[in-house]
Short mmCIF file of C-alpha atoms and ligand atoms in Angstrom, two decimals:
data_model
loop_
_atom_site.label_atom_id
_atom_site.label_comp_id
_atom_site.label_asym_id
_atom_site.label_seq_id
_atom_site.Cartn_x
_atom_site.Cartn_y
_atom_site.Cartn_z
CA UNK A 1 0.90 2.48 -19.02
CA UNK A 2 -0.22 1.95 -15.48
CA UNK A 3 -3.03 3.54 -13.95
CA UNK A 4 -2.59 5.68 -11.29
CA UNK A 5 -5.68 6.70 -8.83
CA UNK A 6 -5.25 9.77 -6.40
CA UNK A 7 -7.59 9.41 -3.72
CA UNK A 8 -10.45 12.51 -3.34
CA UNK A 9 -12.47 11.42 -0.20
CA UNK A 10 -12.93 13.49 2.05
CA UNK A 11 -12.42 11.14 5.41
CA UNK A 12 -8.93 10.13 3.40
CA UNK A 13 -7.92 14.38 3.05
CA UNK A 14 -8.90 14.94 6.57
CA UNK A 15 -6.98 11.62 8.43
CA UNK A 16 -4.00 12.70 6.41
CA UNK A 17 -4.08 16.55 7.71
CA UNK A 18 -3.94 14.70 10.95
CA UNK A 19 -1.07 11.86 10.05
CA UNK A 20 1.08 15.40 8.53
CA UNK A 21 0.69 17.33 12.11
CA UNK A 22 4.45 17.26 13.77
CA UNK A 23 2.90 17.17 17.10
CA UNK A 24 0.32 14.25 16.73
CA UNK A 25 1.59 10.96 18.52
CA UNK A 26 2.51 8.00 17.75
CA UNK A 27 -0.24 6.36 18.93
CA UNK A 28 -2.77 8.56 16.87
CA UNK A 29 -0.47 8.15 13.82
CA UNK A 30 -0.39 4.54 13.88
CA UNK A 31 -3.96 4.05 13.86
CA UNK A 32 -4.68 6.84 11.25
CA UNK A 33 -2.32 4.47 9.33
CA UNK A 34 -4.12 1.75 9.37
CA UNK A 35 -7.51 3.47 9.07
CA UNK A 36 -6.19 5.50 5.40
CA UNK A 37 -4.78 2.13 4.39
CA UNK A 38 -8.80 0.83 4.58
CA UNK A 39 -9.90 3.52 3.08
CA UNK A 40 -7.41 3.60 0.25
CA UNK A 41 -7.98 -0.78 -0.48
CA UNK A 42 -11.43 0.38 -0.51
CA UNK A 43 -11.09 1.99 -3.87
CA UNK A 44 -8.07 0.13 -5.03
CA UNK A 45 -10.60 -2.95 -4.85
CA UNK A 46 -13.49 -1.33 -6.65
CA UNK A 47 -12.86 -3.53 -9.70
CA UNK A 48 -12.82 -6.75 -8.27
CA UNK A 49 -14.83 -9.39 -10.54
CA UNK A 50 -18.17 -10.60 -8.70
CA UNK A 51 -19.93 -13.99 -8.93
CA UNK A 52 -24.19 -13.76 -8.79
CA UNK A 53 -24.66 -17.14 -6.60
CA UNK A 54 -28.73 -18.09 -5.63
CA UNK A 55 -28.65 -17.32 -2.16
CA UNK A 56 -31.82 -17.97 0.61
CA UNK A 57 -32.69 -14.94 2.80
CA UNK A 58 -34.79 -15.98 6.09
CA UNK A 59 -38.04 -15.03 3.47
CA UNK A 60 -36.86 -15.68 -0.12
CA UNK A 61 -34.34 -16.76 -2.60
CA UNK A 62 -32.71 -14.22 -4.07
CA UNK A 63 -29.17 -13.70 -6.65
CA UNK A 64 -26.45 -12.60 -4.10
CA UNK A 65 -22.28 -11.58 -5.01
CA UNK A 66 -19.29 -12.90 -4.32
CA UNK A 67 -15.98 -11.94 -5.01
CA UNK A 68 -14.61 -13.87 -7.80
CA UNK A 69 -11.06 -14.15 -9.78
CA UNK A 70 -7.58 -14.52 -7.97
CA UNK A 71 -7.42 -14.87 -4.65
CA UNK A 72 -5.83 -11.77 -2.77
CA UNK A 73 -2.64 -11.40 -1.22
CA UNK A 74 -1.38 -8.14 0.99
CA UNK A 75 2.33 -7.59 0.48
CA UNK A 76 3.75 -5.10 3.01
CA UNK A 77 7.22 -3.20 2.73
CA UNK A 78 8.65 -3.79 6.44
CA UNK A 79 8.81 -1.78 8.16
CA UNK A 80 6.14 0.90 7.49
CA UNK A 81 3.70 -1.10 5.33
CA UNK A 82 2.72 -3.11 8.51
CA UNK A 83 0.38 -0.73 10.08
CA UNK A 84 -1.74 -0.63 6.20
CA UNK A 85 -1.52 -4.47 6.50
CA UNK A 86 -3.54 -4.50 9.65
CA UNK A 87 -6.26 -1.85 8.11
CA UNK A 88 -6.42 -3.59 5.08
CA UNK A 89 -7.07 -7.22 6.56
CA UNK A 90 -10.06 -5.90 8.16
CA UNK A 91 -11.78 -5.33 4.99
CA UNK A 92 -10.20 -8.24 3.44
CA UNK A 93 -9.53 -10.65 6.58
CA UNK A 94 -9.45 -14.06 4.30
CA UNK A 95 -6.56 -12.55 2.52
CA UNK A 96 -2.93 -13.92 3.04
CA UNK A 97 0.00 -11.90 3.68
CA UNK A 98 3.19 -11.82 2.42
CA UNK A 99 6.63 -9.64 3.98
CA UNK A 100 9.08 -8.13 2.19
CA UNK A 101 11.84 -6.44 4.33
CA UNK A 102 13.46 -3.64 2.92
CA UNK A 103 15.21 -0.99 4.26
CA UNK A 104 16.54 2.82 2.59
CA UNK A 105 20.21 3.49 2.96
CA UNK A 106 20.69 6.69 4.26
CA UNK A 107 23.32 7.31 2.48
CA UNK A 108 23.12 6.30 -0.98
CA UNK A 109 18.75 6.26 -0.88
CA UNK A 110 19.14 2.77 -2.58
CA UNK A 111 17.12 -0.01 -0.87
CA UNK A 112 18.41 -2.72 0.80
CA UNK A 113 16.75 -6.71 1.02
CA UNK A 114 17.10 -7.98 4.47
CA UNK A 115 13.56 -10.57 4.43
CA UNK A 116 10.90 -11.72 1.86
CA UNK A 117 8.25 -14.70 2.68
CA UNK A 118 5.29 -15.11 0.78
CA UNK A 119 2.20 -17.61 0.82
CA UNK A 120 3.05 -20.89 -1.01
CA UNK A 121 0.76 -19.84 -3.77
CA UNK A 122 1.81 -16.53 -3.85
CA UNK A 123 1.65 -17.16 -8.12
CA UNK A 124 -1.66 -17.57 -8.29
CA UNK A 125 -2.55 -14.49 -6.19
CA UNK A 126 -3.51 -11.08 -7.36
CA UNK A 127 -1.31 -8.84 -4.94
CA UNK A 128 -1.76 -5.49 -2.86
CA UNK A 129 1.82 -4.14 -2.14
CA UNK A 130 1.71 -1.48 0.39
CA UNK A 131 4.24 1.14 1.95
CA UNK A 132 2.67 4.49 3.50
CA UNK A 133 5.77 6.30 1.40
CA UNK A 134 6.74 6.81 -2.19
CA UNK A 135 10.04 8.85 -2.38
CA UNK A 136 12.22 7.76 -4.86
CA UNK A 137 10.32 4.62 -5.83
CA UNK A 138 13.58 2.56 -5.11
CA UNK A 139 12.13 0.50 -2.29
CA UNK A 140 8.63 0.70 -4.18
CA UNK A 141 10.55 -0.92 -7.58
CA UNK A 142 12.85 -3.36 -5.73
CA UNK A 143 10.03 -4.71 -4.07
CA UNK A 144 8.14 -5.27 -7.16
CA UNK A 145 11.24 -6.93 -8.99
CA UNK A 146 11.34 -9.47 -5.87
CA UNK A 147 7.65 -10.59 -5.99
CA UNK A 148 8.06 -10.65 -10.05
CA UNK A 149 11.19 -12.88 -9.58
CA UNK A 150 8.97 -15.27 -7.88
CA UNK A 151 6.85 -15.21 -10.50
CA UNK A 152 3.83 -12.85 -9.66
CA UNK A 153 2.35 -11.33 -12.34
CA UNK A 154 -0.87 -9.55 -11.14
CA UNK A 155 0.51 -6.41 -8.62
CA UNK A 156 -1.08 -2.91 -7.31
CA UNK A 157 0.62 -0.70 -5.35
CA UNK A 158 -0.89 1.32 -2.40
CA UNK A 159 0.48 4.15 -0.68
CA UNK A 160 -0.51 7.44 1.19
CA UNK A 161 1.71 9.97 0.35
CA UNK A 162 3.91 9.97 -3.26
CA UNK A 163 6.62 12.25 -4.26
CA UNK A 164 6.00 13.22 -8.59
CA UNK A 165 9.77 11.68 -8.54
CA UNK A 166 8.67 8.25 -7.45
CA UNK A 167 5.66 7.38 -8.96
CA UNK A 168 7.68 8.46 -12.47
CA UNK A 169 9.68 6.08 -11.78
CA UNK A 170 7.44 3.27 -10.61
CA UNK A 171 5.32 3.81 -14.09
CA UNK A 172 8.62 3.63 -16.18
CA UNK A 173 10.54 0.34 -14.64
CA UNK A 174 6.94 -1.26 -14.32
CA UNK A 175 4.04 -0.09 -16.27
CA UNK A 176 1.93 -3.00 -15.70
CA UNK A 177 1.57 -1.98 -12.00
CA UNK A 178 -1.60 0.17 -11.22
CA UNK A 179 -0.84 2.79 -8.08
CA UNK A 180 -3.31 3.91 -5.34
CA UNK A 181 -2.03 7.04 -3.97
CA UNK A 182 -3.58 8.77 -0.10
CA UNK A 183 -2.21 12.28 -2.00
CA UNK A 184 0.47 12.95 -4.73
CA UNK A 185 2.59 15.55 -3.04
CA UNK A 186 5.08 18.37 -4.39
CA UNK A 187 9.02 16.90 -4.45
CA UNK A 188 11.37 15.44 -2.51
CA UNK A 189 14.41 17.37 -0.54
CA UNK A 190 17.65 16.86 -0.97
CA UNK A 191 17.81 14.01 1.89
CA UNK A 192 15.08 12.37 -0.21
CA UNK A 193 11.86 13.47 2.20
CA UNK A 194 8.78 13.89 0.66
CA UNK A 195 7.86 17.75 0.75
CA UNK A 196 5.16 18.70 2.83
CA UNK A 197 5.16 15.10 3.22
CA UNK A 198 5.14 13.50 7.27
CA UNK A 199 8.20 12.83 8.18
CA UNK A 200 10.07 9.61 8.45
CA UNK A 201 6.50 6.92 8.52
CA UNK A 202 8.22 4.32 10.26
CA UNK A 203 9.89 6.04 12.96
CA UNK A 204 6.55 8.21 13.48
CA UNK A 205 4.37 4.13 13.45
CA UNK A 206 6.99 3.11 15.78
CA UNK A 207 8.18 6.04 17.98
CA UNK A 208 11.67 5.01 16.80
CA UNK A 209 13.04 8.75 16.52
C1 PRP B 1 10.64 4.29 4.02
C2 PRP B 1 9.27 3.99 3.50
C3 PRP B 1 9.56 3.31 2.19
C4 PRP B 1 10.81 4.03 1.71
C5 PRP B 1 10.42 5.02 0.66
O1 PRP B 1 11.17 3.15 4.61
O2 PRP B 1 8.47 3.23 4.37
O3 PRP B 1 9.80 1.92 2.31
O4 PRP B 1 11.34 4.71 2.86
O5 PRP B 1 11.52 5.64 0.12
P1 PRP B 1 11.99 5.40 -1.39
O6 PRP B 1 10.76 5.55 -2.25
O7 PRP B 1 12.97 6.52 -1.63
O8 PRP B 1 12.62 4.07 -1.50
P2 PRP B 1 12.62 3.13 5.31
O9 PRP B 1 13.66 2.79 4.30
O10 PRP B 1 12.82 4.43 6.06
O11 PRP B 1 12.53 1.90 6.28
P3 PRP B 1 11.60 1.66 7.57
O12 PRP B 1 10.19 1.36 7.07
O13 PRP B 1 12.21 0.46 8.20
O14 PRP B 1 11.63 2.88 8.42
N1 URA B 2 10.49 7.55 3.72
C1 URA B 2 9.70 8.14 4.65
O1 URA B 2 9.32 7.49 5.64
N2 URA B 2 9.36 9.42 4.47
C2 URA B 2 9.74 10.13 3.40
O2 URA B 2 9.37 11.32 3.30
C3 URA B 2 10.56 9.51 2.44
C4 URA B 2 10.91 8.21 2.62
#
């Protein structure tokens, strides 16, 4: 079974109050985004293997660490998963990224592929798939099934807010995927919002609504 981490820092439960405000603006959301996202890769990367290399400080030599292992890749879920991208490279800026474009019919809630490109050697990479939302899980799974198509076998997912519903179903269709969730929430409504939730993350990152 996967492993799921909730996040418990404090900076992480105070940004969000802020990101769940109705009145705070799109500006202020966008960048609290981005900021969460760091905060959550920081503890989604906590078990990175490290290197000791013989490094020389100005005055001595000394053992030093280096991140070791597969080399990282940053998957967001357009269009929403683009602001954690941006946080996320700051910690990790030699990372590559790689888009998947997926959309949620309104209607039926399933999710639609419109655009996927991924480094050349996305296979050897250990991947960080991000979206700020899980509802259902639907765009959460589908995206998982594309980058497995291709043949990527090492995934985590990161998100800020989860419904129960979705990350239930993200541990049954793929187990072997470890989650990194901003806060586990209560349900979803009947449109498929996440209760208390934010609202709609992509039209509140772009101003779209
Ligand atoms: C939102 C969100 C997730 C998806 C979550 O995207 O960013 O991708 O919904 O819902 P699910 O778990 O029920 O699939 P949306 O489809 O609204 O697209 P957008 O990012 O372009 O706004
Ligand atoms: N997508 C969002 O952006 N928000 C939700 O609450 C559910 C899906």
């Amino acid at each position: 079974m996967s492993k799921i981490t909730i996040m418990d820092h404090p900076l992480i439960k105070h940004k969000l109050g802020i990101m769940r405000r109705k009145d705070t603006s799109t500006m202020e959301f966008r960048a609290l985004t981005s900021e969460v996202a760091m905060l959550i890769c920081y503890e989604a990367t906590r078990e990175l293997p490290l290197a000791e290399i013989e490094i020389e400080t100005p005055l001595a030599k000394t053992i030093a660490y280096e991140i070791e292992g597969k080399k990282l890749c940053i998957a967001p879920i357009i269009r929403a998963g683009l602001h954690m991208s941006d946080g996320i490279l700051k910690l990790i800026p030699n990372a590559k990224v790689g888009h998947i474009g997926l959309y949620r019919d309104e209607e039926t809630l399933e999710p639609v592929e419109y655009f996927c490109k991924l480094p050349p050697d996305a296979q050897e990479r250990e991947f960080y798939l991000v979206d700020p939302m899980l509802a259902t899980g639907g765009s959460a799974c589908a995206a998982i099934d594309i980058l497995k198509k291709r043949g990527i076998s090492k995934i985590n997912f990161l998100c800020i807010v989860a419904a129960p519903e979705g990350v239930e179903r993200l541990q049954k269709e793929h187990p072997d995927v470890d989650i990194f969730i901003g806060a586990l929430d209560e349900k979803l409504n009947e449109n498929g919002y996440i209760l208390p939730g934010l609202g709609d993350a992509g039209d509140r990152i772009y101003g779209t609504k």
